[in-house]
Structures are given as structure tokens and as C-alpha cells.
CSV table of C-alpha atoms in Angstrom, one decimal:
chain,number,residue,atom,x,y,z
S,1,UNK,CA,-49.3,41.3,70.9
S,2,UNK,CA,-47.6,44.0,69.0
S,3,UNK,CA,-50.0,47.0,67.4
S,4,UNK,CA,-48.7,49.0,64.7
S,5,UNK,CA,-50.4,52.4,64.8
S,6,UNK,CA,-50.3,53.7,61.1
S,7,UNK,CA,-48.3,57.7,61.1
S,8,UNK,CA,-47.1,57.4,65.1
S,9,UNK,CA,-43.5,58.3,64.4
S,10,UNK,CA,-44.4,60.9,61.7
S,11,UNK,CA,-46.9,62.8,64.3
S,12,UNK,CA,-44.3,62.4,67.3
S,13,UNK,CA,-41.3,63.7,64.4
S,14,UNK,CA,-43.6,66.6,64.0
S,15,UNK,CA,-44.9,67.1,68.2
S,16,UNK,CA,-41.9,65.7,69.4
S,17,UNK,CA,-40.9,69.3,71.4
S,18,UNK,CA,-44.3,70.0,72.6
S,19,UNK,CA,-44.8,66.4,73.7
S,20,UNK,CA,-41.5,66.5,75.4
S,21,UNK,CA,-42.2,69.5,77.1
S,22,UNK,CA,-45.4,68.3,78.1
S,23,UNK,CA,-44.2,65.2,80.2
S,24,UNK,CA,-41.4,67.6,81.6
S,25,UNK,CA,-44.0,70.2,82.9
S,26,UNK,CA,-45.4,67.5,84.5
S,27,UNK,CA,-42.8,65.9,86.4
S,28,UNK,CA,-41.4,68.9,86.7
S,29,UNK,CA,-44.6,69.4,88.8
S,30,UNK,CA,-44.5,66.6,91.6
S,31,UNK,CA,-48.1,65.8,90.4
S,32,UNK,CA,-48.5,62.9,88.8
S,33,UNK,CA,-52.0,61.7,89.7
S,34,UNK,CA,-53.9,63.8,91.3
S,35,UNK,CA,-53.6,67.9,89.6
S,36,UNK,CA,-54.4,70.8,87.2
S,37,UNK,CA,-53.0,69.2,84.2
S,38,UNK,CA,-56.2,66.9,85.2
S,39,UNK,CA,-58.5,69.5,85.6
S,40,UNK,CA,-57.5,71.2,82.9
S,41,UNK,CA,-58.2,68.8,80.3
S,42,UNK,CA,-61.4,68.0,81.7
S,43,UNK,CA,-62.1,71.4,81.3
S,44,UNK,CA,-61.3,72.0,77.9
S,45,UNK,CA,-62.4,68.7,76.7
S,46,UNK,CA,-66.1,69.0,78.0
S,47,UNK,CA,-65.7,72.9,76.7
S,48,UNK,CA,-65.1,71.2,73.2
S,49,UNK,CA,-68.2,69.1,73.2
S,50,UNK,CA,-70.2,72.4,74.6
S,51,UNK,CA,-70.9,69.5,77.8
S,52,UNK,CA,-70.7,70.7,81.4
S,53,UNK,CA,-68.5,67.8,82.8
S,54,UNK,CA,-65.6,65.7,81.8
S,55,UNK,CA,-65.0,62.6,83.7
S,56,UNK,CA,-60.7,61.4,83.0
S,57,UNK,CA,-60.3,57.9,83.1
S,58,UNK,CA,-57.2,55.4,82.8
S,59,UNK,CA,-59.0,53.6,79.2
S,60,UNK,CA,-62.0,53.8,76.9
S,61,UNK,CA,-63.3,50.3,78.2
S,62,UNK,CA,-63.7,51.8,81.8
S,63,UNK,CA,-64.7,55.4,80.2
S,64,UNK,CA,-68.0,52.7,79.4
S,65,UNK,CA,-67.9,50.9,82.3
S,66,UNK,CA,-68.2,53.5,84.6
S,67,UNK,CA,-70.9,55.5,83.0
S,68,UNK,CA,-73.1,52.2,82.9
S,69,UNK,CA,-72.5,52.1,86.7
S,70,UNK,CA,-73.3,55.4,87.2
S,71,UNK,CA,-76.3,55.4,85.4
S,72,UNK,CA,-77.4,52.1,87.3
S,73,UNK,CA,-77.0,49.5,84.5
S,74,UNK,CA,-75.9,46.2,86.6
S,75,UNK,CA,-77.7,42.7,87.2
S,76,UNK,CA,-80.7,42.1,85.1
S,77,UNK,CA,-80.5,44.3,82.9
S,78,UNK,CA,-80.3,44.8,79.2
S,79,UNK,CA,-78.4,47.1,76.9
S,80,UNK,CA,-79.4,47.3,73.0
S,81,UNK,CA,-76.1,47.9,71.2
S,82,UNK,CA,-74.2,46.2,68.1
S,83,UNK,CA,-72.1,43.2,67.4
S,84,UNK,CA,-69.8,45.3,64.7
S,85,UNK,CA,-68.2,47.0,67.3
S,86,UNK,CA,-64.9,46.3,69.3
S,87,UNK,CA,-65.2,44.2,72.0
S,88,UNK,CA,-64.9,46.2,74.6
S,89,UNK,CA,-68.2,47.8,74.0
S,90,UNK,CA,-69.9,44.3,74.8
S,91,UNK,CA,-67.5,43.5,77.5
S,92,UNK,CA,-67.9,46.8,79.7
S,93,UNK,CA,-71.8,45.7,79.2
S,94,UNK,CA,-70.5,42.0,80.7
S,95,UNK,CA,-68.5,43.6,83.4
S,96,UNK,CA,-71.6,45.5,85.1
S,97,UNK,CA,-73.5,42.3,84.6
S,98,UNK,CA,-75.6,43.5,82.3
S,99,UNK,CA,-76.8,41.7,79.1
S,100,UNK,CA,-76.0,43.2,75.5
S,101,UNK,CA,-78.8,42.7,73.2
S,102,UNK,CA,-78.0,43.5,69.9
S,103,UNK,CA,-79.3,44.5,66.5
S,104,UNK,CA,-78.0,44.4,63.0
S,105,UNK,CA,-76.1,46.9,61.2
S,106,UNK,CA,-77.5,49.3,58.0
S,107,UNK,CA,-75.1,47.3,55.6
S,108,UNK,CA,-74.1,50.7,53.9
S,109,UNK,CA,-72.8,52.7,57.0
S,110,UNK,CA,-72.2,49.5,59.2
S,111,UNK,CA,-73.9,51.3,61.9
S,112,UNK,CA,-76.8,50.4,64.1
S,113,UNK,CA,-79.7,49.7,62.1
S,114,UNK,CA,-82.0,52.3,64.6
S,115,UNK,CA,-85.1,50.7,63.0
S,116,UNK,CA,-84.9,47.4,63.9
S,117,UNK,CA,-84.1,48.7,68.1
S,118,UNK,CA,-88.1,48.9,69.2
S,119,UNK,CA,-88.4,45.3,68.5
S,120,UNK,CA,-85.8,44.7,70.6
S,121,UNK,CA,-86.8,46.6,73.7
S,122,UNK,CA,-88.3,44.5,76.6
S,123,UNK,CA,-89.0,45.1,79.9
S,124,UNK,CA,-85.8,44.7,81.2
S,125,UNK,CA,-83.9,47.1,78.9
S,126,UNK,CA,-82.8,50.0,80.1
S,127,UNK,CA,-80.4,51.2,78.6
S,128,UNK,CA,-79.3,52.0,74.3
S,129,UNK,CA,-75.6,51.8,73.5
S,130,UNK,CA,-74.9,53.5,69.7
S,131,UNK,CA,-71.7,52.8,68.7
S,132,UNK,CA,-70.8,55.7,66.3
S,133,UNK,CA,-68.0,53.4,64.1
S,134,UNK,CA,-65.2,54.3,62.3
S,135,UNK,CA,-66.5,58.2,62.3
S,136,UNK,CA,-69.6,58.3,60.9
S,137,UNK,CA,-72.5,58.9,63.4
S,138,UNK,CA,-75.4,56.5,64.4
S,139,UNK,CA,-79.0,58.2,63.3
S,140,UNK,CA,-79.5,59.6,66.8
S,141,UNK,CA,-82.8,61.7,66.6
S,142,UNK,CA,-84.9,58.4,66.2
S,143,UNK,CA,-83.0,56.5,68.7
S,144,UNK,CA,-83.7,59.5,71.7
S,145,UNK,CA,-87.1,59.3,70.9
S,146,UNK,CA,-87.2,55.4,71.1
S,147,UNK,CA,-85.2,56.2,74.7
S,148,UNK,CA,-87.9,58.9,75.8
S,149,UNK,CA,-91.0,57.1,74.8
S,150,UNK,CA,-89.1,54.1,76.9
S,151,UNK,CA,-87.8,55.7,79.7
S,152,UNK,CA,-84.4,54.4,79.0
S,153,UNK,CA,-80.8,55.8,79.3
S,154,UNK,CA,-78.8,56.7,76.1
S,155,UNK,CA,-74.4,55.9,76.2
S,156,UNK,CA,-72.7,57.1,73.2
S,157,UNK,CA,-69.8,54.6,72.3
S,158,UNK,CA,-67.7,57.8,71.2
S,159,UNK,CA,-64.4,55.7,70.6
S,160,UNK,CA,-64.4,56.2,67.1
S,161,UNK,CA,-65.7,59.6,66.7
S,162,UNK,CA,-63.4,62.2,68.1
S,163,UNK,CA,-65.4,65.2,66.4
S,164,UNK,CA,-67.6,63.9,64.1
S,165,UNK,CA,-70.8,64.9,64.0
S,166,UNK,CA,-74.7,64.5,63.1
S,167,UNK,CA,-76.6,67.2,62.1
S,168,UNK,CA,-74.5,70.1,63.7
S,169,UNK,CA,-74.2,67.8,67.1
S,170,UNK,CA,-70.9,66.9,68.3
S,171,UNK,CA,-70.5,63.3,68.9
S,172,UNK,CA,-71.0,62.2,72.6
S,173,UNK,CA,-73.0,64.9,73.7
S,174,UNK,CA,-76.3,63.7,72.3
S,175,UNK,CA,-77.5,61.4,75.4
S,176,UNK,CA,-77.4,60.8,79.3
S,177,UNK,CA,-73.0,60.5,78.2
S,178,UNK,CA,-70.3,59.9,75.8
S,179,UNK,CA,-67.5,57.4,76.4
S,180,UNK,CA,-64.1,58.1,74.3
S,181,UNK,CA,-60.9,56.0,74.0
S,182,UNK,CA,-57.9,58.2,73.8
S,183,UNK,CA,-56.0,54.6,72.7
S,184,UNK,CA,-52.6,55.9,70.7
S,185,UNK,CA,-54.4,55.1,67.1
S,186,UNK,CA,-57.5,57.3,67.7
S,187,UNK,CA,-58.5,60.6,66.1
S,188,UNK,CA,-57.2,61.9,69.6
S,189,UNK,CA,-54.6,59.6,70.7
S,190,UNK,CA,-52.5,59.8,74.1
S,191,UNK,CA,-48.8,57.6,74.2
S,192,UNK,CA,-50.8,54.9,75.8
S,193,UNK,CA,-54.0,54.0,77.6
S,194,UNK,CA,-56.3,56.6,78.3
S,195,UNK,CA,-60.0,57.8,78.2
S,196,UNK,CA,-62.7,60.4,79.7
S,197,UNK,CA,-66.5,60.5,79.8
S,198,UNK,CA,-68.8,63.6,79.2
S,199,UNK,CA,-71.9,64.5,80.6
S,200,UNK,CA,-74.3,67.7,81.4
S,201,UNK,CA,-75.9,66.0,84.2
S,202,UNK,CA,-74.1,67.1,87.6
S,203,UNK,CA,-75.3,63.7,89.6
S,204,UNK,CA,-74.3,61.1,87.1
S,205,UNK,CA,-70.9,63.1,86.9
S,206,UNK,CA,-70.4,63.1,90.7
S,207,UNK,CA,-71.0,59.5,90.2
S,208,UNK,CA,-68.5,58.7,87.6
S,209,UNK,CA,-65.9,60.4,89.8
S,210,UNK,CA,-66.5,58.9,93.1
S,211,UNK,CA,-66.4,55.2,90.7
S,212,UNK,CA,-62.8,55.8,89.8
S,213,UNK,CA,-62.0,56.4,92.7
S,214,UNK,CA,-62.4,53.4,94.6
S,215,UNK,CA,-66.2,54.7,95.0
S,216,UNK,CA,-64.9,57.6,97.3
S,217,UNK,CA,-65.7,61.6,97.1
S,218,UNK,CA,-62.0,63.2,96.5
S,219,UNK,CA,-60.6,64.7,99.5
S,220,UNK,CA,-63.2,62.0,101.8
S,221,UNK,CA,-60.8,59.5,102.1
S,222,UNK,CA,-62.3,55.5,102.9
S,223,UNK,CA,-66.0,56.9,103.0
S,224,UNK,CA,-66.8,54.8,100.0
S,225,UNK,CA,-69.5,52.9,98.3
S,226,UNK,CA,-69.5,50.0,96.7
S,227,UNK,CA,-68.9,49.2,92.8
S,228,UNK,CA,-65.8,51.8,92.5
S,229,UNK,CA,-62.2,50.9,91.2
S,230,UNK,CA,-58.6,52.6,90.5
S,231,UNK,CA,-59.7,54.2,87.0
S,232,UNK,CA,-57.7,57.8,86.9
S,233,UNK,CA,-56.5,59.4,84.2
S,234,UNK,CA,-52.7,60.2,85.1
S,235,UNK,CA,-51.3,63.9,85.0
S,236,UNK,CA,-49.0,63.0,82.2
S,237,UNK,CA,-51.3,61.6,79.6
S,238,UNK,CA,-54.1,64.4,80.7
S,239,UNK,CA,-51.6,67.0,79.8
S,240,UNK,CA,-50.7,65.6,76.3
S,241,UNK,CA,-54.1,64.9,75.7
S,242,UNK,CA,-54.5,69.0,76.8
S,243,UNK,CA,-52.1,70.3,73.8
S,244,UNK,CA,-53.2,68.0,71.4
S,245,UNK,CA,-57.3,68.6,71.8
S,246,UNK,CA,-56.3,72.0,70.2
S,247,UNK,CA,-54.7,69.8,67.5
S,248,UNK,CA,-57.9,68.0,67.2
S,249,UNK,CA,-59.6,69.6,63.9
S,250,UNK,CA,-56.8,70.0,62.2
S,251,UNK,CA,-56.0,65.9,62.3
S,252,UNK,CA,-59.4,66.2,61.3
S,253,UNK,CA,-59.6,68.2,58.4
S,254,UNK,CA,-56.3,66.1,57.2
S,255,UNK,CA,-58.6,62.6,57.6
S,256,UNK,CA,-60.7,64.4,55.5
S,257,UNK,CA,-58.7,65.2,52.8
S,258,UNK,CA,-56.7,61.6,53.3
S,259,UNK,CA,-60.3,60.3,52.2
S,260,UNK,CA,-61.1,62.6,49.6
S,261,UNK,CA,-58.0,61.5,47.8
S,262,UNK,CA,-59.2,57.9,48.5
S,263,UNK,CA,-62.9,58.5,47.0
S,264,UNK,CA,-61.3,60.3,44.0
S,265,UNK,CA,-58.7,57.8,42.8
S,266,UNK,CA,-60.4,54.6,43.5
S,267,UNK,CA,-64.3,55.6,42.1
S,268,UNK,CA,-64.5,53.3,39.7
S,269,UNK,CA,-62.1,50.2,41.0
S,270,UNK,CA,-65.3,48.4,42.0
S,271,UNK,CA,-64.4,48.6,45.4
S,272,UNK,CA,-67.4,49.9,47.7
S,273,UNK,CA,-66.0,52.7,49.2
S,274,UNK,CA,-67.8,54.7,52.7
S,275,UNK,CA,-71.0,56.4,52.5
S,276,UNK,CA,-71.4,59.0,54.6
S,277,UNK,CA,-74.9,60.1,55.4
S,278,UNK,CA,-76.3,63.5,54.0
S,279,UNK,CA,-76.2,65.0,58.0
S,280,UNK,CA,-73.2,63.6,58.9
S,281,UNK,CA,-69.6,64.9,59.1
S,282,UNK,CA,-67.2,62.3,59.2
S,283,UNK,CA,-64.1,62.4,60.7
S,284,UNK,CA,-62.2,59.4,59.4
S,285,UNK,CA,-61.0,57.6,62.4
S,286,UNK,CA,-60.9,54.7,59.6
S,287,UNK,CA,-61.5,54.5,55.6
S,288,UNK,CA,-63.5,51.4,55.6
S,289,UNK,CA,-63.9,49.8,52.2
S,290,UNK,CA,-66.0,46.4,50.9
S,291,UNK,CA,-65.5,44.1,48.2
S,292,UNK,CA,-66.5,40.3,48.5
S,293,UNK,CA,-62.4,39.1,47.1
S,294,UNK,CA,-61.3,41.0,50.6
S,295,UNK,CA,-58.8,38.1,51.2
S,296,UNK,CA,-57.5,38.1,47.8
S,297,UNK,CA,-56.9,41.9,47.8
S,298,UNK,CA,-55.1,41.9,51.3
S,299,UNK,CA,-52.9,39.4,50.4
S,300,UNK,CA,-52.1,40.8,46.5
S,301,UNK,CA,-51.5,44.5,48.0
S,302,UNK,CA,-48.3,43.3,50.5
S,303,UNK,CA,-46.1,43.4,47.0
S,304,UNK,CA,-47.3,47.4,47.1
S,305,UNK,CA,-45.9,47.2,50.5
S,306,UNK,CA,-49.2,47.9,51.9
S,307,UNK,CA,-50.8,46.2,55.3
S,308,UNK,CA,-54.6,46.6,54.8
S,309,UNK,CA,-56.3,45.6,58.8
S,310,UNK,CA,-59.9,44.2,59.0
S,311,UNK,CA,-62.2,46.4,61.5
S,312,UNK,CA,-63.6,43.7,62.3
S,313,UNK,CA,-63.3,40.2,61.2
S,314,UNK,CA,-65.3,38.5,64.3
S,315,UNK,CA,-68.4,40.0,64.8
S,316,UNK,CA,-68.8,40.0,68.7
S,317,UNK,CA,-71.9,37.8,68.8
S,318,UNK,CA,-69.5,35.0,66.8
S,319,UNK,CA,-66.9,35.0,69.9
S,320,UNK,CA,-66.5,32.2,71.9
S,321,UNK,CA,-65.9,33.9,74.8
S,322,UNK,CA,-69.1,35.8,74.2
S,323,UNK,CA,-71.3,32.6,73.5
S,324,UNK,CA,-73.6,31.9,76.1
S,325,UNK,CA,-75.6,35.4,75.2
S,326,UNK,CA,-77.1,33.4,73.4
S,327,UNK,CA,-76.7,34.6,69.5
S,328,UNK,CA,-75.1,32.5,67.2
S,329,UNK,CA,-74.1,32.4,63.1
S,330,UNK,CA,-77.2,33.7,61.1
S,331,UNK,CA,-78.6,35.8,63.8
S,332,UNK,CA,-77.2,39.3,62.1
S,333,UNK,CA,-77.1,38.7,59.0
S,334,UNK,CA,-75.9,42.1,57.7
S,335,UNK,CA,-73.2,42.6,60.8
S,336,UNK,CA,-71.5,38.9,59.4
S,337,UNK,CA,-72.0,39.4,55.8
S,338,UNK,CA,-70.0,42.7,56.3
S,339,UNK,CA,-67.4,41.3,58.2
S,340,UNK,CA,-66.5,39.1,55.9
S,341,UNK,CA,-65.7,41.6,53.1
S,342,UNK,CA,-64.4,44.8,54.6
S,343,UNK,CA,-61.1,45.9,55.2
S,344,UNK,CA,-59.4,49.7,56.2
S,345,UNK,CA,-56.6,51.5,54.1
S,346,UNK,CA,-54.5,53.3,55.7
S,347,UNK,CA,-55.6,56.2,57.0
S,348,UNK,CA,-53.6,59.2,59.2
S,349,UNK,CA,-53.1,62.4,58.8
S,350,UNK,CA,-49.7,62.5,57.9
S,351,UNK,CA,-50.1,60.4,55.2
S,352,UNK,CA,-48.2,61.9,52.3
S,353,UNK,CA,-49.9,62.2,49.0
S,354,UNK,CA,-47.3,60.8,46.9
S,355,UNK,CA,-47.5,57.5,49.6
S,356,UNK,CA,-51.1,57.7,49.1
S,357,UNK,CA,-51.1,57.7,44.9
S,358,UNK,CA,-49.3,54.8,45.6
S,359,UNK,CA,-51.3,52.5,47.7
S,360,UNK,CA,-54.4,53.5,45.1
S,361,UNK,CA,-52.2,53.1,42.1
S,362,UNK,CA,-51.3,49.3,43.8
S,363,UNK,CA,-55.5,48.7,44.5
S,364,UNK,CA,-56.6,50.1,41.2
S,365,UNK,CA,-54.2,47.2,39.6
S,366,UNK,CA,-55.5,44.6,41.9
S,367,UNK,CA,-58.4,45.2,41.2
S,368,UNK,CA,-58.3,44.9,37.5
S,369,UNK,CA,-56.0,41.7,37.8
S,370,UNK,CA,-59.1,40.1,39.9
């Protein structure tokens, strides 16, 4: 499968030398695993999130996975999480052995509907799973409370969300963790796999490094424990991910004013555009958009040139693979009704304005031939 990740060549025109130079440092090194282009980043990325540790891992699946482990999720268990969420969310949840339990969406925000999670608790939940979609953050101050009054662990799904925040918070540095994807068509994107967990709490961090490690303490080699795999994060990608973390808020700020263009020039196409809660600052990872002719509008807008993607189509729940969980069509009403009508525009930060009047200019004339 082939992924197109919207603006790559224009960002790697524009970082090509500092990129360059930072694979070269590396191999230039000898240290390709193991190093302080490593440690660095870890450094500087838990230093950006005002957390104490940063865990480096080899993909935002395992950056879950291993934070579940460490905080003792496995067998028997439940995790309350959504279905309008990439799959990996549910399937690091499969991997510990867990079961996801899930609730429906606030069909504005398409984030976790935090009131309906109480309900859903049971005596074999222990753990919540916000996902904090395409940018926007899930209402967390209600959902720590539900997790204190509970006793129950709270994982940030932080895949989305390089940066955004909720009420002055950072993303991923609200609960017990925070598990990001550094996939190449994030907010913070590496040239390939990548990901990292952040915590404050010095066990569960010792944990998450002996896990991706083959469950050994570095430098104690073979004295393992069980449950660990081969999850680093390599030298190469650390150090790109490095120099372009002090990128990071400036791809922000251009998201920003991608979007602001977006909500400008298509107010009054009839075309539901994002809502972004009063205490949220969004950082755009995608400009989601709803209408109930989705289909029709994807397929009109190819004449404009323009490739809209669905994020997502399947809600998780619907999967086949995913069926014996036990949830089936009609069971989130609000998570399937969205999927069905929204779509993404493109949305980078190199998008150029004049490229940009023109995929609103070919929507605002789709719309009116509808």
C-alpha cells in the first residue's frame, strides 16, 4: 500500500540540508542505536511537554503498547477508549490482551463523549484511553476525576495532537502517560516509523525502557523479565526528530493559518466545518469537514485536481477483524453516523495560498452544483 503524505517533498525541499546533515552526523557517529542523539531527543522532547521522562520507541502503536504494559493493563482487563480512532489504538489494547470498551463520540468534535464513560466503567476496567483526534483535545478535567474517583490509569492517545492543547495543558502530559506517533504525515513527522512516550512518574518510565528492550535494564544484559520486545527508537530518526521539535510550533502556527483560510472561504458552503472547543488550542493535524453528499463531493472535487481522504470510513467497532468484542452496527450511533459523512482537505503547512483559493474555489462550486 502506497501513502501519499500531503506537503512531504515541499518540507524536505525546504529541510533538505539540515535533514541531510542530520543522518550524516549520525553515521558519521558509529551510533546508530544505542546514543546521545537518543538521549537528546528524549530530553528535549519531555522538556517540551514540561514532563520528566521521554520513553523513544520504533512506532506510535508500540509507544501504546508499551505504556499499557507498564502500567499493568494485560489479561482481564478493560480499557474505555473510542471506535473513531485509528486502529491501532484498539489493537495495542488487543495486543496486551486487554478488552477495549468503547463509548460514542460528541458528534461536533468527534471526540470521546466523557459523559457517557461512568456508565461504562465496571469492575474490571482499569484503565481510560482518550484519543485526542485530529488536534483538538478530549475534555480531560472530567475524565481525571472519573479515573480518581475509580482508581483507574489515564493513557493519552497523543498521535494526533503534537502541541495542542486544553486549557493551557499540553497534550500528553495530563495522565499517568502520553503516547505519540512520529508517522511521516504527523504534526511532528520522522522519514519513517517512529514514536516516544512521556511520563513524570520515574517507575512506570523505568518500565517502559526495560519493555523495549527485550524487558532488560540497559547495560544488564539477559537479566530480563517477561513481556519486553525490540521497540527502540534508532539514532537516525531521534536526531531528525531533535531538529525538527524546534520546528514544531511554527508547523503549528502554519496549520493554523491553513485552517483559518479554510473557515473563511468555505462559511457559508453548507459544509460543516471543525468546531473547536472554547479551551482548546488546536493544532490541525487534520481539517476535518461533514456533509451528508461526502461521496458525491469526493468524487466531483478530482476535476479540481484535489484528493479529499476519509479519517475514518470504518469505525473500529464495524471491523471484521475486531468483531468478536462484541459491538456491532447501531451500537455508536454518533461514531457511524459520522463516519459516513466526513472527509479531510488538505492540510500542511506548506500549503500555498494561491493552491489553497483553489481547492475552496473548486468546493464552493460543488457545493452549489449539489
Amino acid at each position: 500500500m502506497t501513502t501519499y503524505v500531503w506537503g512531504y517533498l515541499d518540507e524536505y525541499a525546504e529541510e533538505r540540508e539540515d535533514l541531510l546533515d542530520a543522518v550524516d552526523t549520525v553515521f558519521r557517529s558509529g551510533q546508530l542505536v544505542w546514543g546521545p542523539f537518543l538521549d537528546s531527543f528524549e530530553h528535549d522532547f519531555a522538556r517540551y511537554h514540561g514532563a520528566a521522562h521521554c520513553v523513544g520507541v520504533d512506532n506510535g502503536t508500540n509507544a501504546i503498547v508499551l505504556a499499557l504494559k507498564a502500567l499493568g493493563i494485560g489479561p482481564g482487563d478493560e480499557v474505555i477508549t473510542v471506535s473513531n480512532t485509528a486502529a491501532p489504538t484498539v489493537l495495542a489494547i488487543d495486543l496486551v490482551g486487554a478488552k477495549p470498551v468503547f463509548v460514542d463520540i460528541d458528534p461536533e468534535t468527534y471526540l470521546m463523549d466523557v459523559t457517557q464513560v461512568e456508565a461504562a466503567i465496571t469492575g474490571r476496567t482499569r484503565c481510560l484511553l482518550p484519543v485526542h483526534l485530529y488536534g483538538q483535545c478530549v475534555d480531560m478535567d472530567p475524565l481525571l476525576k472519573l479515573a480518581a474517583d475509580h482508581d483507574l490509569v489515564v493513557l493519552e492517545d497523543c498521535a494526533q495532537s503534537h502541541g495542542a492543547r486544553y486549557r493551557g495543558r499540553i497534550a500528553g502530559a495530563m495522565g499517568d502517560a502520553g503516547a505519540f506517533s512520529f508517522y511521516p504525515t504527523k504534526v511532528l513527522g520522522a522519514y519513517g516509523h517512529a514514536g516516544a512516550t512521556i511520563t513524570s512518574d520515574a517507575e512506570l518510565d523505568a518500565r517502559m525502557r526495560r519493555l523495549r528492550y527485550y524487558g532488560m535494564d540497559e547495560g544488564r544484559y539477559y537479566v530480563m523479565e517477561r513481556g519486553g520486545q525490540n521497540s527502540r527508537l534508532d539514532q537516525v530518526h531521534a536526531e531528525i526528530l531533535r531538529r525538527k521539535l524546534t520546528r514544531l510550533d511554527a508547523y503549528i502556527e502554519a496549520r493554523r493559518a491553513v485552517a483559518a483560510r479554510y473557515a473563511e472561504g468555505l462559511a457559508d458552503t453548507g459544509l460543516l466545518l471543525p468546531r473547536t472547543v472554547e479551551h482548546n488550542e488546536h493544532s490541525y493535524y487534520l481539517y476535518v469537514v461533514r456533509h451528508p453528499e461526502r461521496d458525491r463531493i469526493i468524487e466531483a472535487m478530482k476535476a479540481y485536481d484535489v484528493a479529499l481522504n476519509i479519517s475514518y470510513a470504518w469505525p473500529v467497532h464495524t471491523m471484521t477483524g475486531f468483531s468478536d468484542f462484541g459491538y456491532g452496527k447501531g451500537d455508536l450511533p454518533h461514531t457511524e453516523q459520522a463516519a459516513e459523512e466526513i472527509f479531510s482537505l488538505p492540510m500542511f503547512p506548506s500549503l500555498k495560498e494561491s493552491r489553497q483559493a483553489e481547492i475552496i474555489d473548486g468546493l464552493r462550486k460543488t457545493m452549489e452544483s449539489l
